[in-house]
mmCIF file of C-alpha atoms in Angstrom:
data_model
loop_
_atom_site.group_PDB
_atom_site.id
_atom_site.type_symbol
_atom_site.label_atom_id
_atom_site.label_comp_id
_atom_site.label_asym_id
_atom_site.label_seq_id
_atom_site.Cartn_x
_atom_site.Cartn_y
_atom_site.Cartn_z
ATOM 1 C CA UNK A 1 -78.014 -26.848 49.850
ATOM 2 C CA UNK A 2 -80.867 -25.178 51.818
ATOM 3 C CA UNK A 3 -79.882 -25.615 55.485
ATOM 4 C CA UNK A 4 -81.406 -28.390 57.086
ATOM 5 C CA UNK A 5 -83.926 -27.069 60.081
ATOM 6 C CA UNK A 6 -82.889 -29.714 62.561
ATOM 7 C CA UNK A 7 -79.293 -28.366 61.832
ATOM 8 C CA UNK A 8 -80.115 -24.602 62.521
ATOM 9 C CA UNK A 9 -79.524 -23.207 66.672
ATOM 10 C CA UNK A 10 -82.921 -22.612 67.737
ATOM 11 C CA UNK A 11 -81.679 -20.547 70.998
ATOM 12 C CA UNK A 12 -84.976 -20.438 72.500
ATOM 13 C CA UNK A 13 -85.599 -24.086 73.053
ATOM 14 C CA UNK A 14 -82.505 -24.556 74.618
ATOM 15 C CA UNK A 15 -81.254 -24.381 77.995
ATOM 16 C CA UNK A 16 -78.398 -22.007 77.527
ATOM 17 C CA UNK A 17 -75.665 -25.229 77.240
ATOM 18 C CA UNK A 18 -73.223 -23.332 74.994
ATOM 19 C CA UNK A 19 -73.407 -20.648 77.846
ATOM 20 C CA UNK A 20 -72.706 -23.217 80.764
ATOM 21 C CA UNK A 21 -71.439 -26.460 79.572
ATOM 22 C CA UNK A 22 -68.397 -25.176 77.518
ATOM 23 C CA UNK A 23 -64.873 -23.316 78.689
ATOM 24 C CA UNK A 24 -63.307 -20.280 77.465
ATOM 25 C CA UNK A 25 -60.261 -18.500 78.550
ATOM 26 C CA UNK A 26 -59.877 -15.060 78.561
ATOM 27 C CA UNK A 27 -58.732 -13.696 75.064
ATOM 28 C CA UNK A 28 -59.883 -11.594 72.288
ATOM 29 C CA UNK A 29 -62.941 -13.370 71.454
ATOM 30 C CA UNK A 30 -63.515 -13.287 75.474
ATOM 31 C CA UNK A 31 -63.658 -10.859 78.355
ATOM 32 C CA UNK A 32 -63.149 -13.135 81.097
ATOM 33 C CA UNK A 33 -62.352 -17.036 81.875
ATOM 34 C CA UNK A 34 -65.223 -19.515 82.584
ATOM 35 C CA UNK A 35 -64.881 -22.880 83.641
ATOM 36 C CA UNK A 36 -66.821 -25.963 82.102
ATOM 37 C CA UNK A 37 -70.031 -26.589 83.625
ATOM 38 C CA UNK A 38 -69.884 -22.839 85.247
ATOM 39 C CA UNK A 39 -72.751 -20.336 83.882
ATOM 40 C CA UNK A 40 -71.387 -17.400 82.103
ATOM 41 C CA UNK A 41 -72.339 -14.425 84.193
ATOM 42 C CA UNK A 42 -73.905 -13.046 81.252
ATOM 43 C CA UNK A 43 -76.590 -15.976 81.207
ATOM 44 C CA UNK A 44 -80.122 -14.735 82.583
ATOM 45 C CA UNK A 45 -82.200 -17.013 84.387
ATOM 46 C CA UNK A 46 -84.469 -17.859 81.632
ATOM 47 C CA UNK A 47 -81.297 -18.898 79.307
ATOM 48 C CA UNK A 48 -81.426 -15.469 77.194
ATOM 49 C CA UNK A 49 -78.084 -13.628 77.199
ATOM 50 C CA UNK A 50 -78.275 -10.617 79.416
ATOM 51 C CA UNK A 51 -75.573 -8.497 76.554
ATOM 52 C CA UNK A 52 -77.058 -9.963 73.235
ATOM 53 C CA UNK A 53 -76.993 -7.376 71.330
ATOM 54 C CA UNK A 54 -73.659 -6.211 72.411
ATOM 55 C CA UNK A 55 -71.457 -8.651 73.058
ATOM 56 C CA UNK A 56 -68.968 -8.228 70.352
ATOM 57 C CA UNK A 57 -68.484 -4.043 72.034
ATOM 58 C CA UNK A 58 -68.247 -6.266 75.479
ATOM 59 C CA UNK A 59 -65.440 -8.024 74.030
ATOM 60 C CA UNK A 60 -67.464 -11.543 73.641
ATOM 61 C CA UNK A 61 -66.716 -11.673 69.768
ATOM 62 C CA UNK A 62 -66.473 -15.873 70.210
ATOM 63 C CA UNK A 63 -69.691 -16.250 71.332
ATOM 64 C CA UNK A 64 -71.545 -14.123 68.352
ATOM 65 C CA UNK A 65 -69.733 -16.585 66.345
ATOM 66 C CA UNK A 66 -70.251 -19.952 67.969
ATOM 67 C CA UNK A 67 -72.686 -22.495 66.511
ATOM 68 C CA UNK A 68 -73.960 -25.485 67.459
ATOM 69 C CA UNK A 69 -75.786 -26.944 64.564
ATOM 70 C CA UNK A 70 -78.951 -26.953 66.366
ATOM 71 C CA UNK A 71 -77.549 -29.715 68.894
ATOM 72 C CA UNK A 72 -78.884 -27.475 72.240
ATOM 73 C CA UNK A 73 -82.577 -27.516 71.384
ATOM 74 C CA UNK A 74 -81.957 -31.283 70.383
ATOM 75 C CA UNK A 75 -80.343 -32.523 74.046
ATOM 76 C CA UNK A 76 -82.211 -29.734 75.901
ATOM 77 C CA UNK A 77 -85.780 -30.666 74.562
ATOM 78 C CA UNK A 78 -85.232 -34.470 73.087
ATOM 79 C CA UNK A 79 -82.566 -36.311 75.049
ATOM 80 C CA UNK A 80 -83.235 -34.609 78.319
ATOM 81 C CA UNK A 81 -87.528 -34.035 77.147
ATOM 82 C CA UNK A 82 -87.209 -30.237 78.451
ATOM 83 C CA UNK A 83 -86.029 -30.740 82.259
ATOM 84 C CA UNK A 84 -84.033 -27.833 82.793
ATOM 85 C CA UNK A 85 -80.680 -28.518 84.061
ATOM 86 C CA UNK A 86 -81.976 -25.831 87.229
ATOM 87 C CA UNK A 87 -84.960 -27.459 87.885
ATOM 88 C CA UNK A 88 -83.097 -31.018 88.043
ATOM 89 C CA UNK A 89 -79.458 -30.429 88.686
ATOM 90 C CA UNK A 90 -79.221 -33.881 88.640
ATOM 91 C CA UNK A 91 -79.607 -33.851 85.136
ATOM 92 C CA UNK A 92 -76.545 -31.318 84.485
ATOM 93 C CA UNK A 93 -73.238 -32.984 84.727
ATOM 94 C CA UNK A 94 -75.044 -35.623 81.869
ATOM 95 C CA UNK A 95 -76.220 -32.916 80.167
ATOM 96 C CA UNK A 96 -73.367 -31.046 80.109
ATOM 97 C CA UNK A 97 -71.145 -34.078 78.755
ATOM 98 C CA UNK A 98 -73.191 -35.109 75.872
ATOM 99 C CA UNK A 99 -73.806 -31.533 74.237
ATOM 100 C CA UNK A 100 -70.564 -30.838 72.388
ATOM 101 C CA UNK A 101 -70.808 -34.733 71.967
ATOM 102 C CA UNK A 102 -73.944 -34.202 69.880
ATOM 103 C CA UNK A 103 -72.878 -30.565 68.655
ATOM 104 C CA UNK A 104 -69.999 -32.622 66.966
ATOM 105 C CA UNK A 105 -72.178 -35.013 65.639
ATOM 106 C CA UNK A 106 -74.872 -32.611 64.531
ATOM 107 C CA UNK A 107 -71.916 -30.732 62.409
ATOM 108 C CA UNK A 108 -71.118 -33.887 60.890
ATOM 109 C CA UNK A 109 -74.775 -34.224 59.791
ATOM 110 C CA UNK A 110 -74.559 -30.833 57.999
ATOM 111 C CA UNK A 111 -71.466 -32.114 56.121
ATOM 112 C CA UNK A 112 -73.614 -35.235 55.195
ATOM 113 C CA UNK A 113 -76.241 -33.229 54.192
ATOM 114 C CA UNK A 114 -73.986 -30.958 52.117
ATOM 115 C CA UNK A 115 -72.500 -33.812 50.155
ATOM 116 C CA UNK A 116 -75.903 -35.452 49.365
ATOM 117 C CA UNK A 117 -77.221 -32.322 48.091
ATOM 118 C CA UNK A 118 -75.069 -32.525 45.259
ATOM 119 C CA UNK A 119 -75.879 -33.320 41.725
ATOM 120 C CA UNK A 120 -72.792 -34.800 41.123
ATOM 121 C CA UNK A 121 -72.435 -36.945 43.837
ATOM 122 C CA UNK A 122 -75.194 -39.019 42.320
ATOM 123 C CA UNK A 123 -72.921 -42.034 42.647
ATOM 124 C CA UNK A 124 -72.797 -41.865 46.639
ATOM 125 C CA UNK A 125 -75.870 -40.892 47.441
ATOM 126 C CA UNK A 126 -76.928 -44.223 48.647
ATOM 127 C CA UNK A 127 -73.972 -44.623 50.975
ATOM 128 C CA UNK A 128 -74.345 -40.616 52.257
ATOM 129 C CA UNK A 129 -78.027 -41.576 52.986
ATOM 130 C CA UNK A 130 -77.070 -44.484 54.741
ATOM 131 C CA UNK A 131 -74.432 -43.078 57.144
ATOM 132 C CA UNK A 132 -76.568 -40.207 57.468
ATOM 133 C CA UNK A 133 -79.787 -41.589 58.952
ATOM 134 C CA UNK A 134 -77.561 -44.227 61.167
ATOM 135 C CA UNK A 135 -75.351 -40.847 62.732
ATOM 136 C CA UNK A 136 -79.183 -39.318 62.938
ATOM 137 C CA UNK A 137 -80.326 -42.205 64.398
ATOM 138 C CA UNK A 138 -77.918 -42.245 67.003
ATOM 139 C CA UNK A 139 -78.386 -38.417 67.711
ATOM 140 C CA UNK A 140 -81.356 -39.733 69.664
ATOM 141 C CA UNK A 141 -80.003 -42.305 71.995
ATOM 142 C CA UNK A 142 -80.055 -41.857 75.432
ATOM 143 C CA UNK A 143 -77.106 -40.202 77.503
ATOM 144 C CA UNK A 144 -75.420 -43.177 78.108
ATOM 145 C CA UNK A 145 -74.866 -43.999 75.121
ATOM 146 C CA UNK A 146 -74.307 -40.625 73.654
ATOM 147 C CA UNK A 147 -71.456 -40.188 76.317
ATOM 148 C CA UNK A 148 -69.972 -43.075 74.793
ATOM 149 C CA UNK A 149 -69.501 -42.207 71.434
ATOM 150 C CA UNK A 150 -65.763 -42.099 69.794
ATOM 151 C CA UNK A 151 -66.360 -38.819 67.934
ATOM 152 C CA UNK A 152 -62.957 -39.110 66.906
ATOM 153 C CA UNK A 153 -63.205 -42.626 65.189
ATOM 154 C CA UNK A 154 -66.913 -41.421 63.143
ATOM 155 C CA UNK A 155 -65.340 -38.429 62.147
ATOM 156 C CA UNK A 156 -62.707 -40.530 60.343
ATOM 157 C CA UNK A 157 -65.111 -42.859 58.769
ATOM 158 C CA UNK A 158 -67.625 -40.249 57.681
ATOM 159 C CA UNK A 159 -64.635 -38.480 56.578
ATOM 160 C CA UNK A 160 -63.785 -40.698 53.601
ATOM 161 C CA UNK A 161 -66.756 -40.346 52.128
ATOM 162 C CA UNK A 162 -66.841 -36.706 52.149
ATOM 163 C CA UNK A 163 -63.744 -36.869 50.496
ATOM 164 C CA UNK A 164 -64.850 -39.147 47.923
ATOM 165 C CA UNK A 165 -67.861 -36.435 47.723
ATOM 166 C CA UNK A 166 -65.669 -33.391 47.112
ATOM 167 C CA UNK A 167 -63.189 -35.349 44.304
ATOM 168 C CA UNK A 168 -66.584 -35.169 42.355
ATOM 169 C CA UNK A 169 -67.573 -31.867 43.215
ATOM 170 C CA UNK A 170 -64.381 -30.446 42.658
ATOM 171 C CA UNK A 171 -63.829 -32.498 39.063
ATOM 172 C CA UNK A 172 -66.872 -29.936 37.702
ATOM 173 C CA UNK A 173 -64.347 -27.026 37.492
ATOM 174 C CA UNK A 174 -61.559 -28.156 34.532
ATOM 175 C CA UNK A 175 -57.917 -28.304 34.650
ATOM 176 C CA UNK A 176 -55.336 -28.447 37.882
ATOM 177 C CA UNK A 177 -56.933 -27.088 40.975
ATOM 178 C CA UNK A 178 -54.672 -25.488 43.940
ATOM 179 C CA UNK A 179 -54.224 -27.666 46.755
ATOM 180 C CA UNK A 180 -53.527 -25.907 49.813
ATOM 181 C CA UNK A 181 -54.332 -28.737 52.177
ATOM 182 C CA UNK A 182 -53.535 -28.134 55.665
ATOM 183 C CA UNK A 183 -51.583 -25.423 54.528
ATOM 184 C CA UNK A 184 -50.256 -22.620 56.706
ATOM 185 C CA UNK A 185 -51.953 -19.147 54.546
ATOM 186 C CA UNK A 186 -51.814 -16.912 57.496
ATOM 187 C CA UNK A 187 -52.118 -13.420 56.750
ATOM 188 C CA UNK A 188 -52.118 -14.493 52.459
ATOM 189 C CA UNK A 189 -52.314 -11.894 49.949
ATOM 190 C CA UNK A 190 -55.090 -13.994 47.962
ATOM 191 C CA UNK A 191 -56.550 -11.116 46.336
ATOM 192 C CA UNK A 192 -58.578 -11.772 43.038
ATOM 193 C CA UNK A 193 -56.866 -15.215 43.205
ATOM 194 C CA UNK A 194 -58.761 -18.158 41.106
ATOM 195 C CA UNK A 195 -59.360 -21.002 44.011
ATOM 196 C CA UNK A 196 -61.849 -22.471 42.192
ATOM 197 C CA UNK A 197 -62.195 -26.368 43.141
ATOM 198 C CA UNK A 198 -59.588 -25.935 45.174
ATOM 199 C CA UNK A 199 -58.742 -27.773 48.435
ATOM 200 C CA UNK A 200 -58.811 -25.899 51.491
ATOM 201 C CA UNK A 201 -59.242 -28.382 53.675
ATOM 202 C CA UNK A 202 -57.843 -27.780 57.689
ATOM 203 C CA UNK A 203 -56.208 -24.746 55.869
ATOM 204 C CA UNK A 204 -54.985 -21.686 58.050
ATOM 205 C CA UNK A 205 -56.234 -18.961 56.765
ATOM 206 C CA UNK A 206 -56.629 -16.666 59.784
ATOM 207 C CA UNK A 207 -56.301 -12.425 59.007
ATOM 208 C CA UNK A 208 -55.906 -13.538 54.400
ATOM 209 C CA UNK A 209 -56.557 -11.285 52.197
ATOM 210 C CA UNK A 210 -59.329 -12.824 50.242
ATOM 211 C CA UNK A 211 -60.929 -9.760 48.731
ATOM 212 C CA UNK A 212 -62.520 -10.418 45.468
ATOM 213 C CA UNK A 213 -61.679 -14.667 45.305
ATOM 214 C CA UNK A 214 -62.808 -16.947 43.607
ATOM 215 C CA UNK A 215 -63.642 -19.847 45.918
ATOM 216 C CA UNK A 216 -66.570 -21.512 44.181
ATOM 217 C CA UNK A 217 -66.926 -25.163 44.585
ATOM 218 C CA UNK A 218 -63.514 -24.950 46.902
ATOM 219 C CA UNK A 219 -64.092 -27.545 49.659
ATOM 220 C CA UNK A 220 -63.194 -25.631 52.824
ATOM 221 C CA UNK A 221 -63.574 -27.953 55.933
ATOM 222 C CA UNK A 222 -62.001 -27.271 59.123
ATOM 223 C CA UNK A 223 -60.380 -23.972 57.186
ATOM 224 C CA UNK A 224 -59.437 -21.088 59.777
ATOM 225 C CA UNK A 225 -61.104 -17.790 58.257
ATOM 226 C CA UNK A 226 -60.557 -16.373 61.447
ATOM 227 C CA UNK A 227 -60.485 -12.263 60.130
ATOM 228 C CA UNK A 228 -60.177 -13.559 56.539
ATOM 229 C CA UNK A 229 -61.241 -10.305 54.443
ATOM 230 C CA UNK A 230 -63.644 -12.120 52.426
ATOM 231 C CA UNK A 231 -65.005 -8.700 50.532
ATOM 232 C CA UNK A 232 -66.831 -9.300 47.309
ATOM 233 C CA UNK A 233 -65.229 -12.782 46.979
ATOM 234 C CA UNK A 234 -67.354 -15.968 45.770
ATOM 235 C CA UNK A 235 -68.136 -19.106 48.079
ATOM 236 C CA UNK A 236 -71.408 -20.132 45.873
ATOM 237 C CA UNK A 237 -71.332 -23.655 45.381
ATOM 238 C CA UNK A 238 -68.095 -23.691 48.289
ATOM 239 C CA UNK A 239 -68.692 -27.722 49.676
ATOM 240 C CA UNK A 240 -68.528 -27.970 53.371
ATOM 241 C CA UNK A 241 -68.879 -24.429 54.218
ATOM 242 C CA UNK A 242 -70.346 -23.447 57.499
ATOM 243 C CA UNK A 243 -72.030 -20.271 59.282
ATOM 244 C CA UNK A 244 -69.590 -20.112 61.800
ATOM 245 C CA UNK A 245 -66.533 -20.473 59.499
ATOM 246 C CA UNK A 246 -68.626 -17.206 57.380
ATOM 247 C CA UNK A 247 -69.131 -15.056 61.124
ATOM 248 C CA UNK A 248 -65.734 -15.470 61.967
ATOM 249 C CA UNK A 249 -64.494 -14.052 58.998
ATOM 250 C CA UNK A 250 -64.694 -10.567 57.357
ATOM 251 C CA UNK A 251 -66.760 -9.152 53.929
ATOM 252 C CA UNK A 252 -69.303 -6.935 52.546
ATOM 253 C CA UNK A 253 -72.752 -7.016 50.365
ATOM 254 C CA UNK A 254 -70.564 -7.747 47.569
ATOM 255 C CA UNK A 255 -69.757 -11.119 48.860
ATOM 256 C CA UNK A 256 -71.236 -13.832 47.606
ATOM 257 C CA UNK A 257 -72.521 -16.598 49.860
ATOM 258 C CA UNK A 258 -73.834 -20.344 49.667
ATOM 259 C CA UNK A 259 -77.784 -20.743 50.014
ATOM 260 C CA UNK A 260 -77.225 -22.427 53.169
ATOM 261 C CA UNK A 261 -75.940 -19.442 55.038
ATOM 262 C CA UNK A 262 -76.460 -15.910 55.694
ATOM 263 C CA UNK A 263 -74.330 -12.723 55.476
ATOM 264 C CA UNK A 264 -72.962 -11.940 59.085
ATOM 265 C CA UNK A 265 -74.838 -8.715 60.805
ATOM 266 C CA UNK A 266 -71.890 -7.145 61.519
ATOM 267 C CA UNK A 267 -70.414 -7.069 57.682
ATOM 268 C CA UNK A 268 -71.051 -3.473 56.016
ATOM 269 C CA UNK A 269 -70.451 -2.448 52.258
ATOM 270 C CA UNK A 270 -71.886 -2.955 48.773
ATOM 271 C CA UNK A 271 -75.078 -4.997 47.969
ATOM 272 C CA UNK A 272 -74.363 -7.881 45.348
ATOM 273 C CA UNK A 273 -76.905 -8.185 42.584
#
């Protein structure tokens, strides 16, 4: 899949709502506590991060790997047409409420457009189109409405198709594929291990040893790869994979990534031809 654009963080048209709008507690992905709806004391006035470039040395490793599937830009310039939540603070309590309403529903796109991207989900590609441009569709109603949304009911409905999507996916690699489903794989040794078409789905697989896998055409959603050593494994082809899933994790040049994503800055090693 190449990554849809409307899908991508586009940090400079937004207001800095990942930065304000959401908690964190202090921990090892952050220095400090911050309250919902209270600026990190990082945040510059003009929504740029004042420790950018160093925030994983400042001990702000959660934010480098936060994404929002492009759902700031979308309620900072189209649902709220570019009024600044400091210019209007009117405007910010709304604001604040329907962002990780629409960053949930902006990551549900991206699984929507993963699964339709798919050769061999032919079959559904008239029923991924459809609940596609209806979840799009309602990605530009107004606040109201946007505040209203059960996230927790469409995620189950959009759900069984992308399960229906990855049974086909998954039915191009032959023979019995592992099933770790929801599995507890803290800490693993997965080493060299064949997951191919496996299910990895809501698996933990926080600090595994995943060095040299085989994970093509695995279906990780919702996995943990929390400090995952992913070094020279293979996620080509992986269905459902995300950016954030790939920061969070560990690995090297060797490792070999979906089109949709990019190699994390702060991996080192090996080049992959």
């Amino acid at each position: 899949m190449h990554a849809p654009e409307n899908l991508l963080a586009d940090c400079g048209s937004c207001f800095g709502l990942c930065c304000v709008a959401l908690p964190f507690s202090k921990s090892s992905d952050f220095a400090m506590d911050k309250a919902a709806g209270e600026p990190c004391r990082n945040l510059l006035e003009d929504s740029r991060c004042g420790i950018h470039s160093s925030l994983r040395e400042k001990g702000f490793p959660g934010c480098t790997v936060y994404d929002c599937f492009g759902a700031g830009q979308k309620v900072s310039q189209s649902t709220f047409e570019g009024r600044d939540w400091r210019q209007q603070p009117s405007n910010a309590s709304e604001m604040f409420a329907v962002f990780p309403v629409m960053r949930d529903l902006h990551e549900l796109l991206w699984y929507l457009a993963d699964a339709r991207s798919r050769q061999s989900t032919g079959s559904l590609h008239t029923r991924l189109t459809s609940e596609y441009d209806e979840l799009d569709a309602l990605t530009s109603a107004t606040p109201d409405i946007l505040m209203s949304v059960d996230v927790s009911a469409m995620r189950s409905r959009i759900n069984e198709v992308l399960l229906d999507a990855s049974d086909l996916v998954r039915a191009e690699v032959s023979g019995k594929k592992p099933n770790y489903r929801g599995s507890d794989l803290i800490g693993a040794k997965l080493a060299d291990a064949d997951l191919r078409g496996a299910s990895l789905r809501g698996t933990y697989l926080i600090g595994a040893d995943l060095r040299r896998a085989d994970l093509r055409l695995a279906d990780v959603i919702g996995a943990d790869l929390r400090g995952a050593d992913l070094s020279g494994a293979d996620l080509r082809g992986s269905i459902y994979a995300t950016q954030f899933q790939i920061d969070a994790a560990r690995g090297d040049r060797a490792t070999r990534l979906p089109r949709s994503l990019t190699r994390p800055s702060h991996w080192d090693g090996p080049s992959a031809e």
